[in-house]
mmCIF file of C-alpha atoms in Angstrom:
data_model
loop_
_atom_site.group_PDB
_atom_site.id
_atom_site.type_symbol
_atom_site.label_atom_id
_atom_site.label_comp_id
_atom_site.label_asym_id
_atom_site.label_seq_id
_atom_site.Cartn_x
_atom_site.Cartn_y
_atom_site.Cartn_z
ATOM 1 C CA MET S 259 13.993 5.454 -3.423
ATOM 2 C CA LYS S 260 10.054 4.900 -3.826
ATOM 3 C CA THR S 261 8.565 4.890 -7.245
ATOM 4 C CA ILE S 262 5.168 5.711 -7.742
ATOM 5 C CA THR S 263 3.434 6.055 -10.902
ATOM 6 C CA PHE S 264 1.078 8.927 -11.560
ATOM 7 C CA CYS S 265 -1.692 7.480 -13.602
ATOM 8 C CA SER S 266 -5.185 8.415 -15.578
ATOM 9 C CA PHE S 267 -7.004 6.839 -18.067
ATOM 10 C CA LYS S 268 -8.610 10.229 -19.104
ATOM 11 C CA GLY S 269 -6.876 13.147 -20.210
ATOM 12 C CA GLY S 270 -7.208 16.690 -18.967
ATOM 13 C CA THR S 271 -6.826 15.181 -15.054
ATOM 14 C CA SER S 272 -3.734 17.307 -14.420
ATOM 15 C CA LYS S 273 -1.892 14.508 -13.939
ATOM 16 C CA THR S 274 1.157 15.775 -15.108
ATOM 17 C CA SER S 275 0.772 18.906 -13.510
ATOM 18 C CA THR S 276 0.442 16.907 -10.118
ATOM 19 C CA ALA S 277 3.528 14.875 -10.418
ATOM 20 C CA LEU S 278 5.364 18.242 -11.346
ATOM 21 C CA ASN S 279 4.337 20.431 -8.774
ATOM 22 C CA LEU S 280 4.149 17.747 -6.321
ATOM 23 C CA GLY S 281 7.757 16.902 -6.951
ATOM 24 C CA ALA S 282 8.706 20.724 -6.999
ATOM 25 C CA CYS S 283 7.205 21.119 -3.351
ATOM 26 C CA LEU S 284 8.660 18.136 -2.224
ATOM 27 C CA ALA S 285 12.150 19.456 -3.569
ATOM 28 C CA LYS S 286 12.187 22.747 -2.519
ATOM 29 C CA LEU S 287 10.034 22.656 0.955
ATOM 30 C CA HIS S 288 11.057 19.123 2.281
ATOM 31 C CA ASP S 289 14.413 19.045 0.804
ATOM 32 C CA LYS S 290 13.653 15.461 -0.971
ATOM 33 C CA LYS S 291 15.707 14.370 -3.702
ATOM 34 C CA ILE S 292 13.041 13.639 -6.524
ATOM 35 C CA LEU S 293 13.691 11.956 -9.950
ATOM 36 C CA LEU S 294 10.669 12.658 -12.539
ATOM 37 C CA VAL S 295 10.565 10.293 -15.484
ATOM 38 C CA ASP S 296 8.477 11.338 -18.550
ATOM 39 C CA LEU S 297 7.005 8.477 -20.241
ATOM 40 C CA ASP S 298 4.198 10.017 -22.023
ATOM 41 C CA PRO S 299 5.277 10.761 -25.657
ATOM 42 C CA GLN S 300 3.676 13.953 -25.451
ATOM 43 C CA ALA S 301 6.183 15.359 -23.196
ATOM 44 C CA ASN S 302 4.203 17.349 -21.214
ATOM 45 C CA LEU S 303 6.009 16.989 -18.058
ATOM 46 C CA SER S 304 9.374 17.929 -19.834
ATOM 47 C CA VAL S 305 7.665 20.854 -21.346
ATOM 48 C CA GLY S 306 6.399 21.932 -18.283
ATOM 49 C CA LEU S 307 10.067 22.292 -16.710
ATOM 50 C CA GLY S 308 11.089 24.216 -19.786
ATOM 51 C CA ILE S 309 12.585 21.029 -21.553
ATOM 52 C CA GLY S 310 12.161 21.032 -25.261
ATOM 53 C CA ALA S 311 10.434 18.072 -26.702
ATOM 54 C CA ASP S 312 13.224 17.497 -29.199
ATOM 55 C CA ARG S 313 16.029 16.325 -26.543
ATOM 56 C CA LEU S 314 17.520 13.207 -27.051
ATOM 57 C CA GLU S 315 18.198 12.254 -23.365
ATOM 58 C CA THR S 316 14.946 9.893 -22.853
ATOM 59 C CA MET S 317 14.172 6.551 -21.719
ATOM 60 C CA VAL S 318 14.306 5.179 -25.320
ATOM 61 C CA PRO S 319 17.942 4.590 -25.500
ATOM 62 C CA VAL S 320 17.987 3.330 -22.135
ATOM 63 C CA LEU S 321 15.405 0.485 -22.897
ATOM 64 C CA GLN S 322 17.186 -0.293 -25.808
ATOM 65 C CA GLU S 323 20.450 -0.876 -23.773
ATOM 66 C CA LYS S 324 22.506 1.759 -25.729
ATOM 67 C CA ALA S 325 22.951 4.266 -22.879
ATOM 68 C CA LYS S 326 23.147 4.263 -18.992
ATOM 69 C CA ILE S 327 20.237 5.659 -17.237
ATOM 70 C CA GLU S 328 22.759 8.108 -15.649
ATOM 71 C CA SER S 329 23.340 9.844 -18.881
ATOM 72 C CA VAL S 330 19.794 10.730 -19.608
ATOM 73 C CA ILE S 331 19.260 12.599 -16.406
ATOM 74 C CA ILE S 332 18.710 16.338 -16.808
ATOM 75 C CA GLU S 333 19.088 18.715 -13.827
ATOM 76 C CA THR S 334 16.185 21.280 -13.721
ATOM 77 C CA GLY S 335 16.315 24.650 -12.377
ATOM 78 C CA VAL S 336 15.098 23.478 -8.947
ATOM 79 C CA GLU S 337 17.830 21.950 -6.531
ATOM 80 C CA ASN S 338 16.962 18.586 -5.799
ATOM 81 C CA LEU S 339 14.576 18.292 -8.801
ATOM 82 C CA SER S 340 15.912 15.918 -11.657
ATOM 83 C CA ILE S 341 14.123 14.619 -15.093
ATOM 84 C CA ILE S 342 14.313 12.075 -17.456
ATOM 85 C CA PRO S 343 12.686 14.063 -20.335
ATOM 86 C CA SER S 344 10.537 12.331 -23.251
ATOM 87 C CA ASN S 345 9.676 12.956 -26.868
ATOM 88 C CA ALA S 346 7.550 11.814 -29.807
ATOM 89 C CA TYR S 347 9.900 8.950 -30.364
ATOM 90 C CA LEU S 348 8.693 7.184 -27.052
ATOM 91 C CA ASP S 349 5.732 6.327 -28.439
ATOM 92 C CA GLY S 350 6.009 2.798 -29.953
ATOM 93 C CA VAL S 351 9.254 2.136 -28.495
ATOM 94 C CA GLU S 352 8.388 -1.301 -27.445
ATOM 95 C CA LYS S 353 8.255 -2.226 -30.886
ATOM 96 C CA LEU S 354 12.089 -1.390 -31.366
ATOM 97 C CA PRO S 355 15.019 -4.016 -31.173
ATOM 98 C CA PRO S 356 15.816 -5.802 -29.099
ATOM 99 C CA LEU S 357 12.839 -4.911 -27.109
ATOM 100 C CA GLY S 358 10.183 -6.204 -29.706
ATOM 101 C CA ASN S 359 11.766 -9.665 -29.268
ATOM 102 C CA ASP S 360 11.461 -9.580 -25.497
ATOM 103 C CA CYS S 361 8.454 -10.991 -23.661
ATOM 104 C CA TYR S 362 9.939 -9.067 -20.717
ATOM 105 C CA ALA S 363 10.498 -5.932 -22.133
ATOM 106 C CA HIS S 364 8.037 -4.297 -19.678
ATOM 107 C CA GLU S 365 10.272 -4.736 -17.101
ATOM 108 C CA ARG S 366 12.993 -2.683 -18.198
ATOM 109 C CA VAL S 367 12.388 0.367 -16.927
ATOM 110 C CA ARG S 368 12.061 -1.286 -13.435
ATOM 111 C CA LYS S 369 15.662 -2.608 -13.936
ATOM 112 C CA ALA S 370 16.957 0.608 -15.024
ATOM 113 C CA LEU S 371 15.558 2.545 -12.176
ATOM 114 C CA GLU S 372 17.153 0.161 -9.742
ATOM 115 C CA GLY S 373 20.983 1.009 -10.355
ATOM 116 C CA ILE S 374 19.918 4.671 -9.031
ATOM 117 C CA LYS S 375 17.609 3.757 -6.231
ATOM 118 C CA GLY S 376 20.242 5.106 -3.740
ATOM 119 C CA ASN S 377 20.381 8.512 -5.385
ATOM 120 C CA TYR S 378 16.767 9.519 -4.684
ATOM 121 C CA ASP S 379 13.866 9.628 -1.995
ATOM 122 C CA TYR S 380 11.231 9.335 -4.671
ATOM 123 C CA CYS S 381 10.773 8.610 -8.428
ATOM 124 C CA PHE S 382 7.737 10.086 -9.903
ATOM 125 C CA ILE S 383 6.754 8.448 -13.466
ATOM 126 C CA ASP S 384 4.297 10.595 -15.594
ATOM 127 C CA THR S 385 2.293 8.105 -17.940
ATOM 128 C CA PRO S 386 0.116 8.673 -21.017
ATOM 129 C CA PRO S 387 -3.611 8.597 -20.232
ATOM 130 C CA SER S 388 -4.094 5.211 -21.590
ATOM 131 C CA LEU S 389 -3.229 1.906 -20.304
ATOM 132 C CA GLY S 390 -0.858 0.779 -22.749
ATOM 133 C CA TRP S 391 2.838 -0.740 -22.778
ATOM 134 C CA LEU S 392 4.368 2.511 -21.371
ATOM 135 C CA THR S 393 1.679 2.638 -18.580
ATOM 136 C CA GLN S 394 2.270 -1.128 -17.956
ATOM 137 C CA SER S 395 6.104 -0.421 -17.582
ATOM 138 C CA ALA S 396 5.385 2.334 -14.967
ATOM 139 C CA PHE S 397 3.544 -0.077 -13.026
ATOM 140 C CA PHE S 398 6.016 -2.989 -12.930
ATOM 141 C CA ALA S 399 8.515 -0.216 -11.940
ATOM 142 C CA SER S 400 6.662 1.073 -9.203
ATOM 143 C CA GLU S 401 5.654 0.241 -5.772
ATOM 144 C CA TYR S 402 2.869 2.878 -5.445
ATOM 145 C CA SER S 403 0.533 4.801 -7.920
ATOM 146 C CA VAL S 404 -1.457 7.997 -7.302
ATOM 147 C CA VAL S 405 -4.666 8.166 -9.381
ATOM 148 C CA CYS S 406 -5.440 11.610 -10.785
ATOM 149 C CA ALA S 407 -9.054 12.201 -11.109
ATOM 150 C CA ILE S 408 -11.610 15.399 -11.732
ATOM 151 C CA PRO S 409 -14.826 15.960 -10.412
ATOM 152 C CA GLU S 410 -16.922 15.021 -13.516
ATOM 153 C CA ALA S 411 -18.756 11.894 -14.525
ATOM 154 C CA TYR S 412 -16.583 10.616 -17.471
ATOM 155 C CA SER S 413 -13.606 10.906 -15.286
ATOM 156 C CA VAL S 414 -14.921 8.758 -12.700
ATOM 157 C CA ILE S 415 -16.315 6.164 -14.761
ATOM 158 C CA ALA S 416 -12.585 5.776 -16.020
ATOM 159 C CA LEU S 417 -11.590 5.178 -12.704
ATOM 160 C CA GLU S 418 -13.122 1.608 -12.943
ATOM 161 C CA ARG S 419 -11.093 0.435 -15.850
ATOM 162 C CA LEU S 420 -8.101 1.578 -13.875
ATOM 163 C CA LYS S 421 -9.107 -0.431 -10.955
ATOM 164 C CA GLU S 422 -9.123 -3.287 -13.353
ATOM 165 C CA PHE S 423 -5.791 -2.305 -14.758
ATOM 166 C CA HIS S 424 -4.569 -2.176 -11.331
ATOM 167 C CA GLU S 425 -5.667 -5.514 -10.392
ATOM 168 C CA LYS S 426 -4.449 -7.294 -13.261
ATOM 169 C CA ILE S 427 -0.839 -5.840 -12.860
ATOM 170 C CA ASN S 428 -1.305 -7.094 -9.036
ATOM 171 C CA GLU S 429 -1.407 -10.865 -10.320
ATOM 172 C CA HIS S 430 2.140 -10.508 -11.124
ATOM 173 C CA HIS S 431 3.545 -7.344 -9.229
ATOM 174 C CA ALA S 432 2.518 -5.698 -5.979
ATOM 175 C CA ILE S 433 1.643 -2.273 -6.475
ATOM 176 C CA GLU S 434 -0.541 -0.177 -3.975
ATOM 177 C CA VAL S 435 -2.670 2.690 -4.687
ATOM 178 C CA LEU S 436 -1.386 5.552 -2.248
ATOM 179 C CA GLY S 437 -4.173 7.716 -2.767
ATOM 180 C CA VAL S 438 -6.560 9.620 -5.436
ATOM 181 C CA VAL S 439 -5.876 13.170 -6.131
ATOM 182 C CA LEU S 440 -8.810 15.161 -7.039
ATOM 183 C CA THR S 441 -7.956 18.382 -9.220
ATOM 184 C CA PHE S 442 -10.255 21.259 -10.680
ATOM 185 C CA TRP S 443 -11.852 20.717 -7.207
ATOM 186 C CA ASN S 444 -14.986 23.214 -6.367
ATOM 187 C CA ASP S 445 -15.885 22.790 -2.750
ATOM 188 C CA ARG S 446 -19.655 23.793 -4.120
ATOM 189 C CA GLY S 447 -19.931 21.298 -6.729
ATOM 190 C CA ALA S 448 -23.610 20.324 -6.931
ATOM 191 C CA ILE S 449 -22.694 16.556 -7.719
ATOM 192 C CA ASN S 450 -19.753 16.234 -5.167
ATOM 193 C CA GLU S 451 -20.936 13.788 -2.651
ATOM 194 C CA GLU S 452 -22.251 11.504 -5.511
ATOM 195 C CA LEU S 453 -18.882 11.828 -7.363
ATOM 196 C CA LEU S 454 -16.846 11.110 -4.350
ATOM 197 C CA GLY S 455 -18.960 8.156 -3.693
ATOM 198 C CA ALA S 456 -18.653 6.433 -6.886
ATOM 199 C CA ILE S 457 -14.857 7.250 -6.582
ATOM 200 C CA ASP S 458 -14.844 5.377 -3.068
ATOM 201 C CA GLU S 459 -16.384 2.528 -4.759
ATOM 202 C CA SER S 460 -13.352 2.031 -7.395
ATOM 203 C CA PHE S 461 -10.762 2.797 -4.920
ATOM 204 C CA PRO S 462 -12.068 2.700 -0.941
ATOM 205 C CA LYS S 463 -10.713 4.896 1.279
ATOM 206 C CA LYS S 464 -8.235 6.267 -1.026
ATOM 207 C CA THR S 465 -9.432 9.775 -1.737
ATOM 208 C CA LEU S 466 -6.841 12.151 -0.326
ATOM 209 C CA LYS S 467 -8.018 14.891 1.732
ATOM 210 C CA SER S 468 -5.948 17.965 -0.082
ATOM 211 C CA LYS S 469 -7.728 18.622 -3.371
ATOM 212 C CA VAL S 470 -6.371 21.022 -5.612
ATOM 213 C CA ARG S 471 -8.613 23.847 -6.781
ATOM 214 C CA ARG S 472 -8.979 25.371 -10.323
ATOM 215 C CA ASP S 473 -6.460 28.103 -10.811
ATOM 216 C CA MET S 474 -5.082 29.635 -13.918
ATOM 217 C CA VAL S 475 -1.475 29.843 -12.313
ATOM 218 C CA VAL S 476 -0.928 26.429 -13.266
ATOM 219 C CA SER S 477 -1.474 26.993 -16.865
ATOM 220 C CA ARG S 478 0.608 30.095 -17.040
ATOM 221 C CA ALA S 479 3.248 28.406 -14.976
ATOM 222 C CA VAL S 480 3.800 25.676 -17.572
ATOM 223 C CA PHE S 481 3.927 28.419 -20.372
ATOM 224 C CA GLU S 482 7.036 30.066 -18.176
ATOM 225 C CA GLY S 483 8.479 26.218 -17.909
ATOM 226 C CA VAL S 484 8.426 26.493 -14.098
ATOM 227 C CA SER S 485 6.299 25.029 -11.208
ATOM 228 C CA VAL S 486 3.619 27.060 -9.540
ATOM 229 C CA MET S 487 6.101 27.155 -6.527
ATOM 230 C CA ASP S 488 8.422 29.228 -8.682
ATOM 231 C CA PHE S 489 5.718 30.926 -10.567
ATOM 232 C CA ASP S 490 3.612 32.423 -7.614
ATOM 233 C CA PRO S 491 3.827 30.641 -4.302
ATOM 234 C CA SER S 492 1.326 32.657 -2.682
ATOM 235 C CA SER S 493 -1.240 31.391 -5.468
ATOM 236 C CA ARG S 494 -4.326 29.003 -4.498
ATOM 237 C CA ALA S 495 -2.840 26.082 -6.360
ATOM 238 C CA ALA S 496 0.568 26.701 -4.831
ATOM 239 C CA GLN S 497 -1.212 26.465 -1.217
ATOM 240 C CA ASP S 498 -3.376 23.440 -2.295
ATOM 241 C CA TYR S 499 0.227 21.812 -3.784
ATOM 242 C CA LYS S 500 1.860 22.432 -0.458
ATOM 243 C CA ALA S 501 -1.040 20.641 1.804
ATOM 244 C CA LEU S 502 -1.137 17.894 -0.694
ATOM 245 C CA ALA S 503 2.811 17.389 -0.349
ATOM 246 C CA GLU S 504 2.371 17.175 3.406
ATOM 247 C CA GLU S 505 -0.656 14.719 2.919
ATOM 248 C CA PHE S 506 1.499 12.619 0.435
ATOM 249 C CA LEU S 507 4.498 12.438 2.945
ATOM 250 C CA ASP S 508 2.266 11.159 5.703
ATOM 251 C CA LYS S 509 0.793 8.433 3.299
ATOM 252 C CA ALA S 510 4.479 7.518 2.105
ATOM 253 C CA LYS S 511 5.322 6.954 5.376
ATOM 254 C CA LYS S 512 2.764 4.865 6.338
ATOM 255 C CA ALA S 513 2.316 2.805 3.316
ATOM 256 C CA PRO S 514 2.874 -0.913 3.523
ATOM 257 C CA LYS S 515 6.385 -1.843 2.706
ATOM 258 C CA LYS S 516 6.501 -3.712 -0.900
ATOM 259 C CA LYS S 517 5.329 -7.498 -1.111
ATOM 260 C CA LYS S 518 7.358 -9.972 -2.332
ATOM 261 C CA GLU S 519 7.243 -10.209 -6.144
ATOM 262 C CA LYS S 520 5.048 -13.033 -7.768
ATOM 263 C CA ALA S 521 6.513 -15.141 -10.123
ATOM 264 C CA HIS S 522 5.926 -14.347 -13.968
ATOM 265 C CA VAL S 523 4.149 -17.326 -15.825
#
């Protein structure tokens, strides 16, 4: 199982939609077993699959060592696609006992996932649009990351902070940027070249060729609690996510194997 964190330092980048719909494409069209882990207290990934934000099956009891990770995994309506949901109680979980007294609590997500590595091809972790404890824990649990951005100045500027965060994590844990996904893309955007150049400065040669264009089908699918593949497989968004899935698999296949862990100090 390859574990991949979907991250952004700014909201509104379709990070959650990308994790959900890419996962659904891989499960439905490529017969890959996918586990989605919702580590965002907003629970948008869970809601996007029709799972209420009041579910008790979250990573909270797992991190507190009160439950096995298998007990919080929910099967979705999509074959091969499972999810560990989230709710608001995930916010501040690092302060709860016994995490609050554990200086290595940020490694608990990784340790929990190790026990089910043989059950899935990919684990996608959705994180909050911030660089706090939950995102840090996701990075320590992952071999790779997918950076999500939109062709807008503030989003691109935020990538520099995300780059610095990657570098900081890499001092102790090897994590490779698999690619930068651009959503809300407009082929005729007036400043496309400038934005792509700025992205390349932060993450050289990491921008994926497959870009997701703006499509209201994505929002409509969320209201129905399904992926765009299930809502409207002929839509522009569905076609874009299909192309992204193909490129993702190629990148994942060619990605370097995880380096040996560095010692914690």
